[in-house]
PDB file of C-alpha atoms in Angstrom:
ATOM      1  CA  UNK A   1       0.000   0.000   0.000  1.00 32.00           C
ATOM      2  CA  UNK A   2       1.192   3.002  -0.670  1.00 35.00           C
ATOM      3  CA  UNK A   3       2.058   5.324   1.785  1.00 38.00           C
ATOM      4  CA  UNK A   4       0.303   8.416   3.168  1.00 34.00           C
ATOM      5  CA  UNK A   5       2.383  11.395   2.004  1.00 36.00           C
ATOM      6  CA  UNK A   6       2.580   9.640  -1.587  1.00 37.00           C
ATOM      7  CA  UNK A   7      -0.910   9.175  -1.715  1.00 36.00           C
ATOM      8  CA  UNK A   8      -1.238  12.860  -1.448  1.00 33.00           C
ATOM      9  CA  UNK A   9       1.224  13.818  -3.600  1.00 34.00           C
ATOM     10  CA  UNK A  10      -1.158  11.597  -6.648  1.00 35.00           C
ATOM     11  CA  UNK A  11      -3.984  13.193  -5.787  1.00 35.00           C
ATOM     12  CA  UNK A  12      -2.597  16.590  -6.234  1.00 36.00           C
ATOM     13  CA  UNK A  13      -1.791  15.454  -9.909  1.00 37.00           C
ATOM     14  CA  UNK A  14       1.686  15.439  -9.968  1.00 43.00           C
ATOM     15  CA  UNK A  15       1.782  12.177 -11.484  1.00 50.00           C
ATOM     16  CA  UNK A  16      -1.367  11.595 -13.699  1.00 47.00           C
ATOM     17  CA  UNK A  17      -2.378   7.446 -13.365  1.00 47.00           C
ATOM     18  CA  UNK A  18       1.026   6.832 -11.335  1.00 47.00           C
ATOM     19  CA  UNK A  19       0.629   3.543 -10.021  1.00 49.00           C
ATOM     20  CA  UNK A  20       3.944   2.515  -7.683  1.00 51.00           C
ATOM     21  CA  UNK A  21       6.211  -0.040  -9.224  1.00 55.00           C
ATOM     22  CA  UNK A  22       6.583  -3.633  -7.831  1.00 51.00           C
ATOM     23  CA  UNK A  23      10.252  -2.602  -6.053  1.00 56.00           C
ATOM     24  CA  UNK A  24       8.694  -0.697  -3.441  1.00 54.00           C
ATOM     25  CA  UNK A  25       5.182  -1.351  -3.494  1.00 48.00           C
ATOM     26  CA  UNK A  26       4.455  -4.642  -4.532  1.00 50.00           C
ATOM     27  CA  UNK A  27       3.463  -7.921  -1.756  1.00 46.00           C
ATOM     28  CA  UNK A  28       4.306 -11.437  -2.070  1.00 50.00           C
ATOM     29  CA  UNK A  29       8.568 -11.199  -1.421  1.00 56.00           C
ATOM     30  CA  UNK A  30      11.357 -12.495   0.684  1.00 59.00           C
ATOM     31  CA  UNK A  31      12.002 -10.749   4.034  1.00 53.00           C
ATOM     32  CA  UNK A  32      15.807 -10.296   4.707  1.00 54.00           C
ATOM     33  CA  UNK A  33      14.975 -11.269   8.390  1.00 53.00           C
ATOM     34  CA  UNK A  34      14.040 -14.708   6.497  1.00 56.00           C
ATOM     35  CA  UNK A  35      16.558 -17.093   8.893  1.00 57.00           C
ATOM     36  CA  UNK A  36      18.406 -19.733   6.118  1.00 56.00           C
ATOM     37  CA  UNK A  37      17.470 -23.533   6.263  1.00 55.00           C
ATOM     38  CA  UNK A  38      20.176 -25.176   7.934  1.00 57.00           C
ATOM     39  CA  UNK A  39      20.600 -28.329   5.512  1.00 56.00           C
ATOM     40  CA  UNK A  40      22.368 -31.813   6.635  1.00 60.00           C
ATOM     41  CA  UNK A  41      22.888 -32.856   2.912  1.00 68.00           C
ATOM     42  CA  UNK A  42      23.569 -30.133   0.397  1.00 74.00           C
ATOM     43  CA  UNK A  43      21.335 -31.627  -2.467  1.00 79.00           C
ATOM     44  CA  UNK A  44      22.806 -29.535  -5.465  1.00 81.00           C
ATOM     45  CA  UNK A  45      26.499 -30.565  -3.837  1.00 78.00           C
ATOM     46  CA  UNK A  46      27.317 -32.308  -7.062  1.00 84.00           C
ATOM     47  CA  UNK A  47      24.535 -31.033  -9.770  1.00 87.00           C
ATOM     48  CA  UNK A  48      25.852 -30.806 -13.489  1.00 90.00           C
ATOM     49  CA  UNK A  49      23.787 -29.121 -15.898  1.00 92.00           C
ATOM     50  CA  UNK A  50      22.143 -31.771 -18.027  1.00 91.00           C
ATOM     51  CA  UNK A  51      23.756 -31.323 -22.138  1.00 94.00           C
ATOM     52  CA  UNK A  52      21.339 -29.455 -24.132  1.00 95.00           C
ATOM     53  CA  UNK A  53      21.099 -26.578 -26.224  1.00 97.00           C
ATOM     54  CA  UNK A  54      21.526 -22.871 -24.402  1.00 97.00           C
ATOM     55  CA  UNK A  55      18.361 -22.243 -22.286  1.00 98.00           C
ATOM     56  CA  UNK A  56      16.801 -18.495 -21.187  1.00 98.00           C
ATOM     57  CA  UNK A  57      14.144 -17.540 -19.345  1.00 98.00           C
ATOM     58  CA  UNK A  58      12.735 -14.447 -20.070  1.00 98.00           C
ATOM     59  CA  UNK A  59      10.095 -12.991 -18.001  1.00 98.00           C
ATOM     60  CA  UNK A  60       7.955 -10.176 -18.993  1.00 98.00           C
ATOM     61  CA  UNK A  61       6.828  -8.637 -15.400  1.00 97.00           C
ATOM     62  CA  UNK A  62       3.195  -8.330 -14.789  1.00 97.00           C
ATOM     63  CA  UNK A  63       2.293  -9.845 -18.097  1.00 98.00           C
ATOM     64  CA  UNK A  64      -1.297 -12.044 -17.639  1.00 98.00           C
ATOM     65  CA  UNK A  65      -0.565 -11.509 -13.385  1.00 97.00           C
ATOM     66  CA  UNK A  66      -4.379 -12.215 -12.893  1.00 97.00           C
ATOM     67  CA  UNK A  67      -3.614 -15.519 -13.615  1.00 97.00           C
ATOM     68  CA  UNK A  68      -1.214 -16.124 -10.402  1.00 97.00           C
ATOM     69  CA  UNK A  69      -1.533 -18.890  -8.008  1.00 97.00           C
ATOM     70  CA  UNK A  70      -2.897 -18.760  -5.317  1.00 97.00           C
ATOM     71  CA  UNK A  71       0.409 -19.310  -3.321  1.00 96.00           C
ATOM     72  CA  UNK A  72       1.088 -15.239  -4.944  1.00 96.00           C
ATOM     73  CA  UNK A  73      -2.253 -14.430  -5.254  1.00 95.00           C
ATOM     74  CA  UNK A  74      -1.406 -10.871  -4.128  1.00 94.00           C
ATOM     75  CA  UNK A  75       0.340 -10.449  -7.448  1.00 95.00           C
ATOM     76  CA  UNK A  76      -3.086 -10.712  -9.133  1.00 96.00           C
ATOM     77  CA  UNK A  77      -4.041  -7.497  -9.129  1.00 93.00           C
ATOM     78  CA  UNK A  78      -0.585  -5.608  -9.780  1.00 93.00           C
ATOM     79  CA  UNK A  79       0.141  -4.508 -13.304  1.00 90.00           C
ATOM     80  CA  UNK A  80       3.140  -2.419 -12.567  1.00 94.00           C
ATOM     81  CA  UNK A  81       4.309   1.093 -12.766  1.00 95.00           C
ATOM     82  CA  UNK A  82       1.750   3.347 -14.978  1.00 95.00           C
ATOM     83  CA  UNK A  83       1.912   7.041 -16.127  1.00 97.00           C
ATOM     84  CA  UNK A  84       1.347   8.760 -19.128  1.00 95.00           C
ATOM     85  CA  UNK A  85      -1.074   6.896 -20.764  1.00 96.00           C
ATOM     86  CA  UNK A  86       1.580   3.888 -20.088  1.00 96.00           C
ATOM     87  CA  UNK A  87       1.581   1.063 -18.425  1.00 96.00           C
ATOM     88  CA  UNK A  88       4.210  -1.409 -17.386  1.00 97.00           C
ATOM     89  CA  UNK A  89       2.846  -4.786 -18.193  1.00 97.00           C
ATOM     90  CA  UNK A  90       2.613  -3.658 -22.053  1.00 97.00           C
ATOM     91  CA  UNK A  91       6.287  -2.194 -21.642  1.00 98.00           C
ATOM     92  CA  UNK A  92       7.977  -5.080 -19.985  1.00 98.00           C
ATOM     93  CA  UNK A  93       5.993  -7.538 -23.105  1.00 98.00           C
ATOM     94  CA  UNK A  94       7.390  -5.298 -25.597  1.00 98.00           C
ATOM     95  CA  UNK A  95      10.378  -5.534 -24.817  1.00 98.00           C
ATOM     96  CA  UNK A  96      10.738  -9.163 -23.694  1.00 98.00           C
ATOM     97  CA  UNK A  97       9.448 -10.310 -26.706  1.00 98.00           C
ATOM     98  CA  UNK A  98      12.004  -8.104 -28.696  1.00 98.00           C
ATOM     99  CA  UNK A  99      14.846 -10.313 -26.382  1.00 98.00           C
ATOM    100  CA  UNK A 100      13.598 -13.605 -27.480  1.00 98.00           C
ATOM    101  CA  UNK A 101      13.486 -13.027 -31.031  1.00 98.00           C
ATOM    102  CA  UNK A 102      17.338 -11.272 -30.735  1.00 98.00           C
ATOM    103  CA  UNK A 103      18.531 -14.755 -28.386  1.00 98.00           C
ATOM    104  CA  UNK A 104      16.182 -17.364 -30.605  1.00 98.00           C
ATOM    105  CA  UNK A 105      18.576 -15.771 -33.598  1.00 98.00           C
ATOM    106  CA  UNK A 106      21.796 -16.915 -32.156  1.00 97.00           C
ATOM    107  CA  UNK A 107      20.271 -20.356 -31.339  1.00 97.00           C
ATOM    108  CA  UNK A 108      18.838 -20.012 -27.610  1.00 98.00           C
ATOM    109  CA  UNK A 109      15.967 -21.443 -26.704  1.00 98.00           C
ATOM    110  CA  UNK A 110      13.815 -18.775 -25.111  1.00 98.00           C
ATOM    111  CA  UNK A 111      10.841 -19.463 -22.943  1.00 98.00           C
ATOM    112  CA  UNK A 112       8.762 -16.412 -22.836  1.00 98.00           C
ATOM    113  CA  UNK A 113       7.435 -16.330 -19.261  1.00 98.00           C
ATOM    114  CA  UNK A 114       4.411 -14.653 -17.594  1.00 98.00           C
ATOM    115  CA  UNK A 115       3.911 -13.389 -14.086  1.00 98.00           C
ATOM    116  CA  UNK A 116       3.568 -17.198 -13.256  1.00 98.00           C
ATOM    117  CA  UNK A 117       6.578 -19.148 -13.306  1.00 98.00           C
ATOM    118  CA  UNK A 118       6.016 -22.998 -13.715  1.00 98.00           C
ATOM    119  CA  UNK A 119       7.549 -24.646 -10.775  1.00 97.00           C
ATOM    120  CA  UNK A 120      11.016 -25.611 -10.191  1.00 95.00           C
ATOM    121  CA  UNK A 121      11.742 -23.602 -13.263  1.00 98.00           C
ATOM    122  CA  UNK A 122      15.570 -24.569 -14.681  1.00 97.00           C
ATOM    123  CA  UNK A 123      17.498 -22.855 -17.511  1.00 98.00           C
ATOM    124  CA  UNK A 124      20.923 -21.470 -18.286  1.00 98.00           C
ATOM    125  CA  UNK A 125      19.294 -17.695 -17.251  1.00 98.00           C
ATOM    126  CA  UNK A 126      16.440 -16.061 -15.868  1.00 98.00           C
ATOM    127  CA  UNK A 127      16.041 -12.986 -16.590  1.00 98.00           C
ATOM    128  CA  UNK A 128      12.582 -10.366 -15.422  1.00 98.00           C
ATOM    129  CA  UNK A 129      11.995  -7.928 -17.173  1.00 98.00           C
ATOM    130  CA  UNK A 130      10.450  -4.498 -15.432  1.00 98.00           C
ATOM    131  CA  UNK A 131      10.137  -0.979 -15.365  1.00 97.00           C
ATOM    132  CA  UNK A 132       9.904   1.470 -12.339  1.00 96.00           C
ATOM    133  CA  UNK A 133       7.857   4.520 -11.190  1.00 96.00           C
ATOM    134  CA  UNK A 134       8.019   6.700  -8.757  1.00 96.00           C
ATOM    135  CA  UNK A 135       5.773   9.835  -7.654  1.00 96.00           C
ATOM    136  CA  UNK A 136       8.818  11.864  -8.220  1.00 97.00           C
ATOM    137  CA  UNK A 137       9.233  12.370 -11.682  1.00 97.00           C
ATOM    138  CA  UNK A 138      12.571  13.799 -11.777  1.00 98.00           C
ATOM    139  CA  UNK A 139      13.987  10.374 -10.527  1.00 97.00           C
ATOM    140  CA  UNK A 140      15.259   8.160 -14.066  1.00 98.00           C
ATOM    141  CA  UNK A 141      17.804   5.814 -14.662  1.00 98.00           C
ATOM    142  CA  UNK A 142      17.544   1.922 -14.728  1.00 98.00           C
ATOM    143  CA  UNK A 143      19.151  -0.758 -12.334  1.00 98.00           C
ATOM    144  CA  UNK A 144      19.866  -4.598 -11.833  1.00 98.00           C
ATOM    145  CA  UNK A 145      19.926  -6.870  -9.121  1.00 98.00           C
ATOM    146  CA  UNK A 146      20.971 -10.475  -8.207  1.00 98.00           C
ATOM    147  CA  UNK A 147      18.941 -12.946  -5.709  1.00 97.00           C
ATOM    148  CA  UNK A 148      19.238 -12.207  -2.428  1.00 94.00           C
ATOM    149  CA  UNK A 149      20.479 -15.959  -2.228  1.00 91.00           C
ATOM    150  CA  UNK A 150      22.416 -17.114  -5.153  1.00 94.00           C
ATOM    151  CA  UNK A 151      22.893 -20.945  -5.081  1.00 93.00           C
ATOM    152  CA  UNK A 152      24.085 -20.951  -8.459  1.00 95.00           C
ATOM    153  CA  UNK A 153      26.966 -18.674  -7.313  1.00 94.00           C
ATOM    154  CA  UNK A 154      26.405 -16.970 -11.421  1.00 97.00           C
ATOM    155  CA  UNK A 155      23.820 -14.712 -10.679  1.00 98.00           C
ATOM    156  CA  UNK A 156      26.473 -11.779  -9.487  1.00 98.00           C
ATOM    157  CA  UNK A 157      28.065 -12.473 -12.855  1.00 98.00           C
ATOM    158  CA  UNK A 158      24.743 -12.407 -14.945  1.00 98.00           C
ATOM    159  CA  UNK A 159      23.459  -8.753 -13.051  1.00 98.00           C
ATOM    160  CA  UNK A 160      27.047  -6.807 -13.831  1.00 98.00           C
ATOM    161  CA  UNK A 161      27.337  -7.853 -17.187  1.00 98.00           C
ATOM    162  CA  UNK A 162      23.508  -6.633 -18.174  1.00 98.00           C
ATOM    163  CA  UNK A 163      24.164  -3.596 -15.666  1.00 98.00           C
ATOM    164  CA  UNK A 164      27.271  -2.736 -18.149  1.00 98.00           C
ATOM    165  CA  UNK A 165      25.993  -3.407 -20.979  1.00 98.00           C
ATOM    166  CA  UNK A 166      22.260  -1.291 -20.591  1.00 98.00           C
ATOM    167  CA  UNK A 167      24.046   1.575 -19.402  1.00 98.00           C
ATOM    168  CA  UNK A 168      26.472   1.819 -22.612  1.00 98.00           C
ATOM    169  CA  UNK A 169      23.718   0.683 -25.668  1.00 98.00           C
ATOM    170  CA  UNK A 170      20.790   2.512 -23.807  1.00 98.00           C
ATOM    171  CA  UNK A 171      22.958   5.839 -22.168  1.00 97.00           C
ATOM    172  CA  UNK A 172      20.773   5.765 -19.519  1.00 98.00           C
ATOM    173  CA  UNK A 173      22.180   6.211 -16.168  1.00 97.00           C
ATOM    174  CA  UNK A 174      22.537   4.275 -13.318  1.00 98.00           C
ATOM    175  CA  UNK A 175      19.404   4.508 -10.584  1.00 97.00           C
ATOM    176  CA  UNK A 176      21.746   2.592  -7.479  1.00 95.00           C
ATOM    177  CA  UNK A 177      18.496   2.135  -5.266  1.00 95.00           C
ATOM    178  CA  UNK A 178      18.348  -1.434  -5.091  1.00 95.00           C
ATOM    179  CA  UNK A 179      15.325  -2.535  -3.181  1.00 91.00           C
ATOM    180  CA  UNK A 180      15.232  -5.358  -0.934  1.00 92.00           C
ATOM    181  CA  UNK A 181      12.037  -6.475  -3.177  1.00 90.00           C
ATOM    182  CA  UNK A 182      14.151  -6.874  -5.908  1.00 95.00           C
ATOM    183  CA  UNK A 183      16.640  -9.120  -4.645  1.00 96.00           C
ATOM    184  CA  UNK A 184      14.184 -10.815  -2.984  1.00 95.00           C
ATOM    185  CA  UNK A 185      11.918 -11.208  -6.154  1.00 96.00           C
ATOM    186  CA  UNK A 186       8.948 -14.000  -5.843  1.00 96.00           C
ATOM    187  CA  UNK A 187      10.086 -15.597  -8.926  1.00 97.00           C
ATOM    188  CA  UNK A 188      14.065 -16.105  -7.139  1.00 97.00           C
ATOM    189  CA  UNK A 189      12.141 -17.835  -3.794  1.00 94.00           C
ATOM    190  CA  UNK A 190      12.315 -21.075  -4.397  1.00 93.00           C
ATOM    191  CA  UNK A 191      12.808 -21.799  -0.320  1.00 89.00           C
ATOM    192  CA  UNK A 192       8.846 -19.990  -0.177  1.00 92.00           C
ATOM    193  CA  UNK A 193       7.006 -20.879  -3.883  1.00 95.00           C
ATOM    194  CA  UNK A 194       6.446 -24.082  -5.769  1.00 96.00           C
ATOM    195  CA  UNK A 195       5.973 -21.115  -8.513  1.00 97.00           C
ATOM    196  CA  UNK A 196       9.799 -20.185  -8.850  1.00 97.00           C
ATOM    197  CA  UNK A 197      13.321 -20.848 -10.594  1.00 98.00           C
ATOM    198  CA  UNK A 198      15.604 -23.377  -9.541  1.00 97.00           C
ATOM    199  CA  UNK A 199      17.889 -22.983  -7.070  1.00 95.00           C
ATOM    200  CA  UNK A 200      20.551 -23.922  -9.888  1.00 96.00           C
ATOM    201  CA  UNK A 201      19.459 -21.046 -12.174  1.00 98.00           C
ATOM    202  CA  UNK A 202      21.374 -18.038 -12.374  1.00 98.00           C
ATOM    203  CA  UNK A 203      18.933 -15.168 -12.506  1.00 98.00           C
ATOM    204  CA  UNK A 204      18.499 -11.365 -12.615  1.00 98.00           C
ATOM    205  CA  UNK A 205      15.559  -8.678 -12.786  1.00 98.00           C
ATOM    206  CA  UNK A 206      16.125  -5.618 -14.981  1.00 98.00           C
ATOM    207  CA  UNK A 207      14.240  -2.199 -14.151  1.00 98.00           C
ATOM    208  CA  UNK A 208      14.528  -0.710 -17.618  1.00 98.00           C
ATOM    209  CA  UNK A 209      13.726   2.782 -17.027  1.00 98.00           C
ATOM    210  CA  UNK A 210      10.963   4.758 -14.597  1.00 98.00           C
ATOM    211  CA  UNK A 211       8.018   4.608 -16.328  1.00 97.00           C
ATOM    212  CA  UNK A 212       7.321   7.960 -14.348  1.00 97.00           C
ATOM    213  CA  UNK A 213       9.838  10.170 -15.634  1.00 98.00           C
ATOM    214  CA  UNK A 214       9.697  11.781 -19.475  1.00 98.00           C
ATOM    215  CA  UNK A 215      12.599  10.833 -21.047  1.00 98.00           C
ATOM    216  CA  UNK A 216      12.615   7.567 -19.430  1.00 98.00           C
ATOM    217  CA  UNK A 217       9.486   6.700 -21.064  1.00 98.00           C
ATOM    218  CA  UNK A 218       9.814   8.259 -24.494  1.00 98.00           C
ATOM    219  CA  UNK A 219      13.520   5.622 -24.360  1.00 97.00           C
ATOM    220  CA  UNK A 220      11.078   2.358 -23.578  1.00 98.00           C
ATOM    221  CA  UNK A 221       8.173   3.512 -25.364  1.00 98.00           C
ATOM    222  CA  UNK A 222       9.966   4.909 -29.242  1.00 98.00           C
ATOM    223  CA  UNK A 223      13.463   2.513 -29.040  1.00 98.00           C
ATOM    224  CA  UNK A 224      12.707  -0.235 -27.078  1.00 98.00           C
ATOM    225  CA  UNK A 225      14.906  -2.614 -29.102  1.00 98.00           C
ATOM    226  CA  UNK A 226      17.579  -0.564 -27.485  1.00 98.00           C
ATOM    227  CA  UNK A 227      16.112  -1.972 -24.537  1.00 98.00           C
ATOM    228  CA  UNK A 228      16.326  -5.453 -25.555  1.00 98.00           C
ATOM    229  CA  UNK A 229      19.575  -5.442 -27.423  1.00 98.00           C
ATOM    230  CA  UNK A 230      21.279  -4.220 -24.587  1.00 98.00           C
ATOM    231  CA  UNK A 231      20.225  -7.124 -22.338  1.00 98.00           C
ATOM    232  CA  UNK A 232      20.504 -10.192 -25.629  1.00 98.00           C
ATOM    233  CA  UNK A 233      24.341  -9.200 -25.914  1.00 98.00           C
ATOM    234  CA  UNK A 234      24.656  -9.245 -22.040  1.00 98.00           C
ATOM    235  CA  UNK A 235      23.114 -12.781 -21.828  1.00 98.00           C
ATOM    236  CA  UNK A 236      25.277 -14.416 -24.606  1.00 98.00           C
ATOM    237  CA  UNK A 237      28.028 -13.292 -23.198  1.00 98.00           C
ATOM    238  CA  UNK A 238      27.141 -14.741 -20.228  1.00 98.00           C
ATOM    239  CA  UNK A 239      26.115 -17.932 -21.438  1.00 98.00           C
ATOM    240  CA  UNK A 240      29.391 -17.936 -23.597  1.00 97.00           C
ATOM    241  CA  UNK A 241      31.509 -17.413 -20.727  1.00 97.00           C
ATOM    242  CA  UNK A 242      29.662 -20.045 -18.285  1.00 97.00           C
ATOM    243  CA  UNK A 243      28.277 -23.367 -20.223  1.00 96.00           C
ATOM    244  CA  UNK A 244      31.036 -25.410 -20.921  1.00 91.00           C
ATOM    245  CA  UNK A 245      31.327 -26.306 -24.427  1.00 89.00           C
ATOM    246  CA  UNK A 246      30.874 -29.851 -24.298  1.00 89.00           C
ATOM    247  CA  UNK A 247      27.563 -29.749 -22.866  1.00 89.00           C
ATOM    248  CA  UNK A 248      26.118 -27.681 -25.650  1.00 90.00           C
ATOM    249  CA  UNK A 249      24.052 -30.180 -28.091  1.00 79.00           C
TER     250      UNK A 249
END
């Protein structure tokens, strides 16, 4: 819910249909008081990543979210950031869908993923797709965060090499308010939800802009293959630098 003096601000029409974005506003994510699970056998000890062709997961944030679980139904009614006649959902699709036909070029296999993530989900990357608001709309710039709790130990890896790359295709600046929300995204709590990635699966959610602030928007809305290019070339690099060869087939 959002919070007193914000509300206020809205209704004084500062921010015409602001809704806040999922990093600050949105229910349904991992406390950082959350204690860890003391384990006597590490199950993933000696997990190999079965030989197959690269594998990405590309989520587009809010897309179809009335059709969550009920283990996140509180996502069910969230469809992101909105201002200026724009919304987030439509954002985040656009530009997902622009990164799977960029990866499915180079030979990835892209699943194109809703707010709903089927369970246990395993691939090479995960990557959610966003875009943030706030009622101030001076505040731009885009930013990237890891899981909280990496068991892949790649995730670090994945985040600073899309962070480096959006900032130099996009010239968009860094925003470096990482939000406990986002590094404790639904869709990285696998200890919590059926409904999330694999513990194995190196992952990272991309803000791509504040949907609240002018030029921001005008970047997602009139070049969002910038967007998405910036992100494809960060993910094949990854993937190049962290499948082994031999178990590409």
């Amino acid at each position: 819910m959002l919070c007193a003096a914000l509300a206020v601000f809205i209704a004084a029409g500062n921010v015409e249909g602001f809704i806040g974005s999922f990093s600050e506003t949105e229910p349904g994510f991992e406390s950082e008081d959350l204690p860890e699970i003391p384990l006597a056998i590490d199950p993933y000890a000696n997990w190999t990543r079965p030989p197959g062709p690269w594998r990405v997961g590309i989520q587009s944030g809010h897309w179809m979210a009335e059709q969550a679980p009920d283990e996140q139904e509180s996502l069910r009614d969230n469809t992101g950031a909105q201002a200026g006649g724009v919304t987030e959902w439509e954002r985040n699709l656009v530009i997902a869908k622009e990164v799977k036909t960029l990866l499915e070029a180079e030979g990835v296999v892209v699943d194109l993923l809703p707010t709903t993530i089927p369970p246990d989900y395993s691939a090479d990357a995960f990557i959610s797709i966003h875009a943030d608001g706030n009622a101030d709309t001076s505040v731009s710039g885009y930013k990237i965060a890891a899981p909280r709790r990496d068991r892949s130990g790649k995730a670090q890896r994945l985040a600073d090499l899309i962070e480096a790359s959006y900032g130099s295709t996009t010239g968009m600046k860094i925003d470096p308010n990482i939000t406990p929300n986002m590094r404790g995204y639904y869709a990285f709590n696998w200890r919590r939800h059926e409904h999330s990635i694999h513990p194995m699966t190196p992952a990272a959610i991309v803000e791509t802009g504040f949907i609240t602030n002018a030029a921001d928007r005008r970047l997602l809305v009139q070049t969002p293959k910038r967007s998405a290019q910036a992100i494809s070339s960060a993910v094949l690099a990854f993937l190049a630098e962290t499948v082994p060869q031999d178990l590409i087939k």
